[in-house]
Amino acid sequence: MLNRPDRVSPGTRERVERVMAELGFVRNESARQLRVGKSRTLAYVVLDAGNPFFTDVAAGIDDAADDADLSLFLCNSANRADREAAHLTLLEQQRVQGILITPVDPDAAALDQVARRGTPIVVVDRTRRLEDFCTVAVDDVLGGRLAVEHLVDRGHRRIAVVGGPTSIGQVQDRYAGARAAWTDAGLDPDDLVPLETDAMTVAEGRSAGERLAGLAARRRPTAAFCVNDLLALGLLQQSIGSGRSVPGDLAIVGYDDIEFAAAAAVPLTSVRQPRHQLGRTAASLVLDESTNPDHRHQQVTFTPELVARASTL
Amino acid sequence: MLNRPDRVSPGTRERVERVMAELGFVRNESARQLRVGKSRTLAYVVLDAGNPFFTDVAAGIDDAADDADLSLFLCNSANRADREAAHLTLLEQQRVQGILITPVDPDAAALDQVARRGTPIVVVDRTRRLEDFCTVAVDDVLGGRLAVEHLVDRGHRRIAVVGGPTSIGQVQDRYAGARAAWTDAGLDPDDLVPLETDAMTVAEGRSAGERLAGLAARRRPTAAFCVNDLLALGLLQQSIGSGRSVPGDLAIVGYDDIEFAAAAAVPLTSVRQPRHQLGRTAASLVLDESTNPDHRHQQVTFTPELVARASTL
DNA sequence: TTGTATGCGTTATCAA
DNA sequence: TTGATAACGCATACAA
């Protein structure tokens, strides 16, 4: 409880500690921080605390924070720019050691302003147009490619790509990878059917399933690549619920490989991202930026990996 | 950005605001808090940030915090007492307005100490022996009863109860409710088979499934009540994966009704808890304790509800 | 309407 | 080894 117990004689020390306990003394962190000038916390502003992918990333950050003797505070923006901004403002005012963020919009000016004023920021699972930030992401073009190559290997010649909104860079990248793999295989671009969703949730996955079922049989894809697992689980549920078999009538590939993907009753083929590693790396970058005077920004990109399961045979 | 923009003449005000922007002025929250004496944050120390049940509770807290113009910080104890203690210490030193917590051990002395020193604490989704805290929970005995009554209604006469460790009060309560319903129906206590697990995770659910499969056919239960949905999903996965049909060979009831329960390819019957409401109520209690001088501690108990789906026919 | 002085609780520095 | 003093940045109370 004392800062330097060794600087004080055992007697006094014991006496002081007794009185502290008696009086219920608790150090005032605001005063300490005001004097010392630095905080003992990191924050992760997350896009959707209910998505297991992000909580796994957070677990990785938490591990690294633990090692550095810092506490991690998780802030949920719930995909809303106003909430994200409010969190950023408070965190900046708190002078946290560093902010990790999966932003609603990675190119938003607010991020630059915070960074310019001196709070280290690392963007997680997104990339920016400019390379003026540390960034930790996964190669989404490759991920999209892996998914579609796998489906082509399995013999599918007409497939849906489910995801959106397409304003999200990640969705664009996965689409782009999918399209590249498709044309590389010499297939007709018209047979790669985009199915846009309003969000990446289970409910939107179900609704995509209904739209899919509404297509005429000869125009209906035999497989779907969903740009995340929540969509895939929703699609899976809707398909089975309406009597179609997976993968018989519809093969499904998801993305993220969250725990519930493997645990689905038709285990989901999915593109796995090293989410724990993503978090750990992001944390170490933000710590470097906050402590190392000649820190250089880096863009770290990890490689995704396809995990084949029953939903694609 | 100014505290009382109206107290200053428009000219000065405009000039000041320009300079603030120019210089990148950001208020120092530590200094502000030191002077004013109160913080603008709530914290929720959660047992398992990866369990969707808790993130839904957190969303409820977040809503209430938003309304009160406070920020919510989520801290993950990951079921480890040492991490929980570290978070509590820092939060107390930060003088947060209030702490919401789903503790590793609701009767741990550390909680009492923090509360006694003046930080409002509300215990979420757990109950305590003593009523010296605000507490928000769901009637777990009733929940266990609902689950088993449902299975008895469906004609099951030998069922497993899957959960653990049994040191968790909640697990005990749900067991107790299950047992009460069972004997009330005039059935033989020996036919209610406890299957203890080391944790409440998907992996443990799978392992319970293997143990179940290992039983001789005539001793094997025809249904299982799992004390949470993660266990139920694991059990479901293992059962289907090894060729048993659900609910044909094994009916399954889960607990919590997380989103993934309904989205499982065999949609899971589950005992629903009003998790959003749980969070909202907890937040309003902690706010009352922090602002209302004649606050009285309350123990709020919500009523669970059974949601029947395909996993029980 | 604007300016000035004080103290919040801590740590660091310097003197004893 | 111990004690005294100053400063961190802000909000408040009061004076101008």
XYZ file of C-alpha atoms (C1' of nucleotides) in Angstrom:
658
model
C 0.000 0.000 0.000
C 2.923 2.343 0.710
C 4.924 3.506 -2.266
C 8.378 2.805 -0.881
C 8.036 0.583 2.183
C 11.820 0.195 2.330
C 12.426 3.884 2.957
C 10.776 3.829 6.300
C 11.662 2.149 9.582
C 9.793 -1.067 10.317
C 8.181 0.419 13.405
C 6.763 3.506 11.751
C 5.765 1.473 8.779
C 3.793 -0.979 10.837
C 2.129 1.849 12.732
C 1.223 3.711 9.573
C -0.179 0.633 7.915
C -2.340 -0.110 10.916
C -3.801 3.374 10.913
C -4.379 3.249 7.161
C -6.381 0.068 7.565
C -8.249 1.490 10.545
C -9.237 4.652 8.763
C -9.938 2.835 5.505
C -7.466 4.933 3.565
C -7.656 4.535 -0.197
C -5.249 6.384 -2.419
C -6.904 9.016 -4.579
C -5.926 8.061 -8.085
C -6.960 11.423 -9.510
C -4.522 13.243 -7.289
C -1.808 10.717 -7.982
C -2.336 10.966 -11.682
C -2.485 14.733 -11.616
C 0.853 14.845 -9.872
C 2.603 12.013 -11.721
C 1.068 12.760 -15.076
C 0.282 9.269 -16.274
C -2.519 6.808 -15.881
C -2.477 3.110 -15.233
C -5.137 2.135 -17.732
C -5.679 1.155 -21.325
C -9.058 1.306 -23.011
C -10.535 -0.683 -25.857
C -13.444 0.988 -27.608
C -15.169 -1.913 -29.224
C -17.707 -1.928 -32.029
C -19.976 -4.623 -30.660
C -19.371 -6.087 -27.244
C -21.915 -8.800 -28.004
C -19.904 -10.245 -30.865
C -17.674 -13.008 -29.498
C -15.024 -12.113 -32.027
C -14.405 -8.806 -30.304
C -14.478 -10.213 -26.806
C -11.777 -12.646 -27.870
C -9.711 -9.775 -29.215
C -10.299 -8.020 -25.906
C -9.064 -11.079 -24.038
C -5.796 -10.810 -25.940
C -5.456 -7.146 -25.054
C -6.271 -7.970 -21.463
C -3.443 -10.486 -21.304
C -0.932 -7.961 -22.546
C -2.279 -5.295 -20.207
C -1.935 -7.690 -17.294
C 1.707 -8.279 -18.178
C 2.334 -4.541 -18.221
C 0.490 -4.090 -14.937
C -2.227 -2.008 -16.470
C -5.969 -2.332 -16.286
C -8.082 -2.589 -19.386
C -11.408 -0.815 -19.614
C -13.778 -1.979 -22.306
C -16.088 0.646 -23.826
C -18.877 -0.407 -26.141
C -19.757 1.925 -28.985
C -22.499 -0.463 -30.172
C -21.788 0.700 -33.701
C -22.925 4.243 -32.937
C -20.682 7.144 -33.832
C -22.040 9.378 -31.077
C -21.312 6.866 -28.368
C -17.876 6.251 -29.772
C -17.153 9.966 -29.753
C -18.351 10.351 -26.169
C -16.085 7.552 -25.041
C -13.109 8.960 -26.899
C -13.607 12.361 -25.330
C -13.753 11.029 -21.802
C -10.792 8.702 -22.316
C -8.729 11.539 -23.684
C -9.662 13.716 -20.740
C -8.717 10.874 -18.409
C -5.316 10.794 -20.063
C -5.361 7.020 -20.456
C -2.048 5.500 -21.498
C -3.463 4.413 -24.799
C -6.636 3.758 -26.716
C -7.322 0.694 -28.794
C -10.293 1.021 -31.050
C -12.309 -0.779 -33.653
C -13.971 2.343 -34.996
C -17.311 2.830 -36.641
C -15.441 4.745 -39.330
C -11.669 4.267 -39.411
C -11.187 7.452 -41.397
C -13.180 9.702 -39.079
C -11.445 12.957 -38.246
C -12.042 12.558 -34.516
C -9.442 9.800 -34.368
C -6.781 11.978 -35.947
C -7.492 14.805 -33.565
C -7.128 12.638 -30.487
C -3.925 11.149 -31.821
C -2.507 14.524 -32.809
C -3.041 15.808 -29.296
C -0.918 13.003 -27.969
C -2.976 10.002 -26.888
C -1.575 6.863 -28.527
C -4.218 5.159 -30.638
C -4.105 1.785 -32.321
C -6.785 0.789 -34.789
C -7.815 -2.830 -34.400
C -9.258 -5.036 -37.124
C -9.620 -2.128 -39.532
C -7.273 -0.335 -41.873
C -6.993 3.321 -42.747
C -6.281 5.098 -45.966
C -3.387 6.964 -44.400
C -0.631 5.157 -42.557
C -0.388 7.642 -39.718
C -1.581 5.198 -37.088
C -0.553 1.849 -35.813
C -2.934 -0.670 -37.226
C -3.487 -4.349 -36.591
C -5.636 -6.203 -39.043
C -6.106 -9.416 -40.940
C -5.828 -9.771 -44.704
C -9.490 -9.647 -45.607
C -8.939 -9.934 -49.335
C -7.121 -13.181 -48.753
C -9.848 -14.308 -46.386
C -12.530 -13.769 -49.006
C -10.391 -15.611 -51.495
C -9.907 -18.622 -49.218
C -13.623 -18.914 -48.640
C -14.546 -18.864 -52.306
C -11.695 -21.087 -53.437
C -12.902 -23.640 -50.936
C -16.440 -23.519 -52.322
C -15.200 -23.754 -55.897
C -13.105 -26.782 -54.901
C -16.259 -28.356 -53.536
C -17.830 -27.990 -56.949
C -20.079 -24.994 -56.447
C -20.650 -22.947 -59.583
C -23.176 -20.427 -58.324
C -22.713 -18.891 -54.908
C -24.072 -16.015 -52.845
C -21.917 -13.557 -50.964
C -23.790 -12.322 -47.918
C -22.752 -9.191 -46.066
C -23.071 -5.497 -45.571
C -23.428 -2.641 -45.365
C -20.932 -2.392 -48.177
C -19.657 0.896 -46.846
C -17.570 -1.132 -44.392
C -14.053 -1.507 -45.753
C -13.805 -5.003 -44.442
C -16.900 -6.104 -46.287
C -15.503 -4.568 -49.460
C -12.206 -6.407 -49.032
C -13.805 -9.780 -48.455
C -16.044 -9.243 -51.465
C -13.022 -8.261 -53.524
C -11.159 -11.410 -52.522
C -14.193 -13.514 -53.289
C -14.573 -11.968 -56.724
C -10.882 -12.384 -57.511
C -10.951 -16.058 -56.609
C -14.094 -16.507 -58.679
C -12.764 -14.984 -61.846
C -9.373 -16.631 -61.363
C -11.251 -19.915 -61.519
C -12.603 -18.843 -64.890
C -16.186 -18.601 -63.674
C -18.862 -16.202 -64.803
C -19.053 -13.075 -62.590
C -22.838 -13.185 -62.878
C -22.847 -16.419 -60.917
C -21.369 -14.723 -57.882
C -24.505 -13.246 -56.357
C -24.123 -10.415 -53.848
C -26.742 -10.368 -51.092
C -26.410 -7.154 -49.152
C -27.419 -6.910 -45.495
C -28.003 -3.899 -43.269
C -25.828 -5.208 -40.476
C -23.752 -8.196 -39.539
C -26.105 -9.868 -37.095
C -27.893 -13.179 -36.683
C -31.210 -11.539 -37.518
C -29.863 -10.171 -40.787
C -28.548 -13.631 -41.599
C -32.017 -15.056 -41.233
C -33.464 -12.391 -43.459
C -30.838 -13.117 -46.102
C -31.915 -16.746 -45.913
C -35.480 -15.772 -46.689
C -34.416 -13.764 -49.687
C -32.313 -16.683 -50.876
C -35.250 -19.060 -50.540
C -37.346 -16.660 -52.599
C -35.175 -17.090 -55.679
C -36.280 -19.368 -58.472
C -34.700 -22.794 -58.071
C -32.506 -22.592 -61.160
C -31.234 -19.177 -60.151
C -30.641 -20.184 -56.553
C -27.002 -20.466 -55.398
C -25.872 -23.802 -53.994
C -23.589 -22.164 -51.503
C -23.187 -18.958 -49.520
C -20.153 -17.123 -48.231
C -21.125 -14.955 -45.256
C -18.731 -12.197 -44.286
C -19.130 -13.029 -40.613
C -20.257 -15.898 -38.433
C -23.293 -14.150 -37.004
C -24.725 -13.842 -40.480
C -23.770 -17.430 -41.208
C -25.485 -18.709 -38.072
C -28.633 -16.792 -38.935
C -28.580 -18.135 -42.467
C -27.971 -21.648 -41.194
C -30.861 -21.393 -38.799
C -33.266 -20.061 -41.372
C -32.247 -22.681 -43.933
C -32.653 -25.655 -41.636
C -35.781 -24.202 -40.111
C -37.420 -24.033 -43.513
C -36.503 -27.558 -44.404
C -33.420 -27.121 -46.537
C -30.425 -29.268 -45.651
C -26.978 -27.890 -44.993
C -24.716 -28.524 -46.798
C -26.923 -30.605 -49.121
C -29.151 -27.817 -50.383
C -26.933 -24.992 -49.298
C -23.296 -25.045 -48.253
C -22.265 -22.225 -45.911
C -18.938 -20.602 -45.125
C -18.695 -18.108 -42.278
C -15.991 -15.735 -41.156
C -14.250 -15.229 -37.784
C -14.516 -18.791 -36.494
C -16.094 -17.753 -33.218
C -16.627 -20.491 -30.684
C -20.289 -20.812 -31.584
C -19.334 -21.610 -35.177
C -17.811 -24.924 -34.207
C -20.593 -25.516 -31.714
C -23.406 -25.063 -34.207
C -25.257 -28.303 -34.699
C -24.067 -28.221 -38.275
C -20.527 -27.141 -37.498
C -19.668 -24.159 -39.599
C -16.800 -23.913 -42.028
C -15.257 -20.530 -41.303
C -12.302 -18.292 -42.004
C -10.355 -18.047 -38.788
C -8.610 -14.901 -37.677
C -5.947 -14.987 -34.962
C -8.085 -12.849 -32.696
C -6.178 -13.327 -29.494
C -2.945 -12.501 -31.264
C -4.620 -9.489 -32.843
C -5.375 -8.116 -29.392
C -1.989 -8.894 -27.945
C -0.184 -7.223 -30.813
C -2.384 -4.162 -30.696
C -1.709 -3.767 -27.000
C 2.031 -4.052 -27.424
C 1.969 -1.433 -30.174
C 0.021 1.029 -28.080
C 2.385 0.468 -25.175
C 5.367 1.052 -27.408
C 3.863 4.268 -28.663
C 3.225 5.437 -25.132
C 6.662 4.624 -23.724
C 9.194 4.482 -26.523
C 10.290 7.959 -27.628
C 11.347 6.793 -31.066
C 8.276 4.765 -31.776
C 7.402 4.256 -35.424
C 3.899 3.521 -36.605
C 3.401 0.071 -38.062
C 0.692 -1.655 -40.010
C 0.597 -5.269 -38.934
C -1.373 -7.682 -41.076
C -2.124 -11.228 -40.044
C -3.048 -14.098 -42.303
C -6.416 -15.793 -42.041
C -6.912 -19.498 -42.358
C -9.822 -21.609 -43.540
C -11.262 -24.139 -41.126
C -13.361 -26.673 -42.991
C -16.262 -28.265 -41.178
C -19.537 -29.992 -41.941
C -21.386 -26.998 -43.336
C -19.449 -27.417 -46.572
C -19.460 -31.219 -46.498
C -16.314 22.824 -24.179
C -16.613 25.718 -21.744
C -18.440 25.014 -18.516
C -20.745 28.031 -18.538
C -20.716 29.533 -22.009
C -23.540 31.863 -21.040
C -21.498 33.636 -18.380
C -19.112 35.088 -20.881
C -19.534 37.658 -23.619
C -19.919 36.257 -27.122
C -16.720 37.939 -28.293
C -14.486 36.584 -25.583
C -16.139 33.272 -25.823
C -15.482 32.968 -29.521
C -11.878 34.031 -29.056
C -11.298 31.575 -26.237
C -12.833 28.711 -28.136
C -10.652 29.429 -31.137
C -7.505 29.370 -29.062
C -8.577 26.199 -27.297
C -9.004 24.473 -30.628
C -5.727 25.889 -31.902
C -3.776 24.703 -28.924
C -5.620 21.405 -28.757
C -6.757 21.996 -25.232
C -8.270 18.979 -23.532
C -9.619 19.251 -20.037
C -7.695 17.240 -17.486
C -10.270 14.974 -15.929
C -8.009 14.069 -13.011
C -7.758 17.681 -11.961
C -11.441 18.239 -12.461
C -12.315 15.195 -10.439
C -9.872 16.058 -7.700
C -11.466 19.446 -7.347
C -15.121 18.456 -7.765
C -14.831 15.183 -5.926
C -16.865 12.960 -8.176
C -16.311 10.950 -11.285
C -18.420 10.583 -14.368
C -18.110 6.833 -14.742
C -19.686 3.582 -13.701
C -17.912 0.261 -13.932
C -19.192 -3.252 -14.407
C -16.807 -5.969 -13.312
C -18.042 -8.942 -15.237
C -17.363 -12.615 -14.665
C -16.972 -13.621 -18.296
C -17.019 -11.027 -21.026
C -17.245 -13.828 -23.592
C -20.607 -15.045 -22.348
C -23.352 -13.289 -24.319
C -25.561 -13.328 -21.258
C -23.274 -10.878 -19.508
C -22.776 -8.638 -22.495
C -26.553 -8.322 -22.712
C -26.701 -7.367 -19.049
C -23.953 -4.856 -19.778
C -25.998 -3.404 -22.611
C -28.797 -2.733 -20.141
C -26.414 -1.008 -17.765
C -25.017 0.966 -20.656
C -28.460 2.268 -21.557
C -29.089 3.492 -18.043
C -25.617 5.015 -17.847
C -26.249 6.848 -21.102
C -29.445 8.315 -19.696
C -27.576 9.559 -16.640
C -24.809 10.959 -18.806
C -22.211 8.626 -17.428
C -19.754 6.360 -19.172
C -19.640 2.657 -18.460
C -16.338 0.851 -18.257
C -16.438 -2.903 -18.543
C -13.793 -4.856 -16.642
C -13.402 -8.573 -17.204
C -12.404 -10.708 -14.238
C -12.465 -13.849 -16.401
C -13.561 -15.782 -13.331
C -10.280 -15.075 -11.539
C -10.362 -13.667 -8.039
C -6.996 -11.937 -8.386
C -8.044 -10.053 -11.477
C -11.311 -9.111 -9.870
C -9.489 -7.765 -6.831
C -7.084 -5.742 -8.958
C -9.960 -4.141 -10.823
C -11.822 -3.346 -7.632
C -8.770 -1.687 -6.141
C -8.183 0.547 -9.123
C -11.858 1.452 -9.464
C -12.024 2.375 -5.817
C -8.930 4.525 -6.152
C -10.466 6.181 -9.186
C -13.492 7.031 -7.063
C -15.935 5.815 -9.694
C -19.546 6.721 -8.997
C -20.494 3.129 -8.537
C -19.425 -0.423 -9.157
C -21.656 -3.128 -10.565
C -20.247 -6.575 -10.205
C -20.962 -10.203 -10.885
C -18.385 -11.504 -8.456
C -16.388 -14.696 -8.449
C -17.499 -15.106 -4.833
C -20.421 -12.933 -3.727
C -19.513 -13.367 -0.074
C -15.870 -12.340 -0.421
C -14.720 -9.865 2.213
C -13.163 -7.547 -0.362
C -16.607 -6.467 -1.523
C -17.680 -5.490 1.977
C -14.542 -3.483 2.508
C -14.980 -1.466 -0.659
C -18.629 -0.816 0.173
C -17.862 0.126 3.764
C -15.366 2.716 2.583
C -18.088 4.362 0.579
C -18.130 3.186 -3.027
C -21.652 2.090 -3.961
C -21.690 -1.533 -5.059
C -24.495 -3.517 -6.605
C -24.205 -7.257 -7.005
C -25.608 -8.440 -10.304
C -27.029 -11.894 -11.017
C -25.857 -13.256 -7.662
C -27.250 -13.131 -4.163
C -25.488 -12.740 -0.848
C -26.078 -14.300 2.521
C -26.307 -10.872 4.141
C -28.620 -8.208 2.826
C -26.183 -5.354 3.210
C -25.899 -4.703 -0.507
C -28.207 -3.906 -3.313
C -28.668 -7.024 -5.321
C -30.345 -7.755 -8.623
C -30.951 -11.363 -9.482
C -33.350 -13.813 -11.025
C -35.181 -16.517 -9.115
C -32.942 -19.463 -9.912
C -34.896 -21.966 -7.889
C -37.964 -21.156 -9.943
C -35.896 -21.338 -13.121
C -34.734 -24.847 -12.304
C -38.284 -25.804 -11.484
C -39.629 -24.482 -14.798
C -37.052 -26.431 -16.762
C -37.780 -29.736 -15.059
C -41.540 -29.312 -15.017
C -41.365 -28.793 -18.758
C -39.410 -32.000 -19.259
C -41.747 -33.953 -16.996
C -44.672 -32.601 -19.017
C -42.995 -33.907 -22.123
C -42.985 -37.360 -20.586
C -39.373 -37.693 -19.486
C -38.897 -39.917 -16.468
C -35.119 -39.976 -16.236
C -33.196 -36.778 -16.773
C -29.701 -35.422 -16.269
C -28.914 -32.096 -14.630
C -25.711 -30.708 -16.086
C -23.754 -27.953 -14.352
C -21.019 -26.951 -12.012
C -18.946 -26.341 -10.099
C -21.570 -26.829 -7.423
C -19.868 -24.278 -5.227
C -21.635 -21.608 -7.289
C -24.779 -20.519 -5.493
C -26.665 -20.206 -8.725
C -25.925 -23.764 -9.705
C -27.122 -24.911 -6.304
C -30.359 -22.960 -6.661
C -31.162 -24.288 -10.103
C -30.433 -27.824 -8.892
C -32.674 -27.259 -5.905
C -35.517 -26.064 -8.096
C -35.043 -29.027 -10.396
C -35.134 -31.460 -7.508
C -38.211 -29.858 -5.986
C -40.113 -30.066 -9.251
C -39.034 -33.660 -9.650
C -40.194 -34.865 -6.270
C -43.348 -32.761 -6.490
C -44.190 -34.804 -9.561
C -43.838 -37.913 -7.440
C -40.799 -39.204 -9.303
C -37.874 -41.159 -7.913
C -34.976 -38.888 -6.861
C -32.546 -41.495 -8.213
C -33.809 -40.784 -11.703
C -32.636 -37.193 -11.524
C -28.991 -37.687 -12.441
C -26.540 -34.907 -11.561
C -23.674 -34.477 -14.011
C -21.160 -32.078 -12.542
C -18.934 -29.917 -14.733
C -15.786 -27.924 -13.928
C -17.060 -24.777 -15.592
C -19.991 -23.463 -17.548
C -18.507 -23.494 -21.024
C -19.194 -25.056 -24.398
C -16.214 -27.377 -23.982
C -17.517 -28.660 -20.675
C -20.888 -29.245 -22.293
C -19.257 -31.481 -24.890
C -17.454 -33.420 -22.231
C -20.711 -33.925 -20.333
C -22.164 -35.279 -23.567
C -19.412 -37.879 -23.765
C -20.034 -38.987 -20.218
C -23.737 -39.242 -20.977
C -23.080 -41.369 -24.041
C -20.910 -43.645 -21.947
C -23.821 -44.692 -19.746
C -25.540 -48.008 -20.340
C -28.605 -47.491 -22.532
C -31.148 -48.396 -19.863
C -29.505 -46.078 -17.363
C -29.205 -43.233 -19.853
C -31.430 -40.183 -19.311
C -33.758 -39.209 -22.139
C -33.356 -35.507 -21.403
C -30.878 -33.059 -19.933
C -31.322 -29.786 -18.118
C -28.172 -27.664 -18.475
C -27.721 -24.813 -16.044
C -26.583 -22.500 -18.816
C -26.771 -22.246 -22.578
C -23.067 -22.644 -23.218
C -23.209 -26.071 -21.622
C -26.379 -26.853 -23.547
C -24.816 -25.874 -26.868
C -21.792 -28.047 -26.152
C -24.003 -30.949 -25.207
C -26.138 -30.431 -28.313
C -23.088 -30.374 -30.512
C -21.597 -33.502 -29.025
C -24.898 -35.370 -29.209
C -25.614 -34.584 -32.831
C -21.981 -35.067 -33.775
C -22.045 -38.587 -32.411
C -25.217 -39.495 -34.209
C -27.858 -39.061 -31.567
C -30.891 -37.039 -32.502
C -32.142 -34.073 -30.531
C -34.793 -34.177 -29.141
C -35.437 -37.774 -30.289
C -32.660 -39.453 -28.362
C -32.006 -36.611 -25.987
C -34.121 -33.566 -25.210
C -32.192 -30.538 -23.996
C -33.147 -27.497 -21.945
C -30.668 -24.664 -21.541
C -30.614 -21.577 -19.366
C -30.215 -17.868 -20.166
C -31.763 -17.877 -23.633
C -28.796 -16.190 -25.247
C -29.195 -15.239 -28.876
C -27.216 -18.266 -30.005
C -29.721 -20.551 -28.280
C -32.471 -19.618 -30.705
C -29.985 -19.632 -33.568
C -28.734 -23.140 -32.935
C -29.708 -25.396 -35.788
C -31.811 -27.319 -33.328
C -33.240 -24.284 -31.574
C -32.775 -24.650 -27.881
C -35.498 -24.611 -25.282
C -34.159 -22.339 -22.582
C -35.046 -20.503 -19.403
C -35.025 -16.835 -20.231
C -33.833 -14.205 -17.838
C -34.673 -10.526 -18.387
C -31.029 -9.680 -18.829
C -31.422 -6.208 -20.227
C -33.799 -5.331 -17.416
C -31.368 -6.845 -14.941
C -28.706 -4.428 -16.085
C -30.961 -1.416 -16.167
C -32.242 -2.040 -12.684
C -28.781 -2.620 -11.290
C -27.615 0.655 -12.758
C -30.519 2.611 -11.335
C -29.877 1.128 -7.899
C -26.225 2.056 -7.948
C -27.101 5.558 -9.055
C -29.624 5.883 -6.286
C -27.056 4.765 -3.760
C -24.565 7.277 -5.068
C -26.891 10.274 -5.154
C -29.777 9.733 -2.783
C -28.804 10.405 0.841
C -31.523 8.204 2.265
C -30.943 5.291 -0.024
C -32.024 1.905 1.278
C -30.523 -1.333 0.047
C -32.884 -3.550 -1.899
C -32.813 -7.090 -3.154
C -34.606 -7.187 -6.474
C -35.560 -10.575 -7.841
C -36.869 -11.092 -11.335
C -38.897 -14.008 -12.588
C -37.535 -16.298 -15.282
C -39.635 -17.689 -18.062
C -39.403 -20.872 -20.099
C -39.074 -20.540 -23.854
C -39.958 -23.829 -25.523
C -38.270 -24.641 -28.812
C -37.394 -27.637 -30.924
C -34.790 -29.163 -28.626
C -37.595 -30.450 -26.449
C -39.912 -31.339 -29.277
C -18.729 40.615 -17.254
C -13.917 39.608 -16.033
C -9.880 38.696 -13.016
C -7.586 36.604 -8.952
C -6.765 33.569 -5.041
C -7.448 29.149 -2.772
C -7.386 24.159 -2.051
C -8.537 19.380 -3.656
C -4.539 14.777 -2.442
C -0.598 13.285 -4.152
C 4.533 12.866 -5.096
C 9.078 14.876 -5.418
C 12.501 17.757 -3.600
C 15.074 19.552 -0.168
C 16.255 20.399 4.668
C 16.839 18.678 9.103
C 15.258 8.239 8.576
C 11.859 11.897 8.970
C 9.429 16.303 8.261
C 8.149 20.382 5.585
C 6.986 22.587 1.090
C 5.705 23.180 -3.690
C 3.255 22.051 -7.810
C 0.181 19.281 -10.895
C -4.895 21.672 -13.404
C -9.188 22.559 -12.261
C -13.588 24.826 -10.177
C -15.218 27.895 -6.973
C -15.828 31.987 -4.270
C -15.100 36.574 -4.131
C -13.309 41.063 -5.669
C -13.087 44.353 -9.133
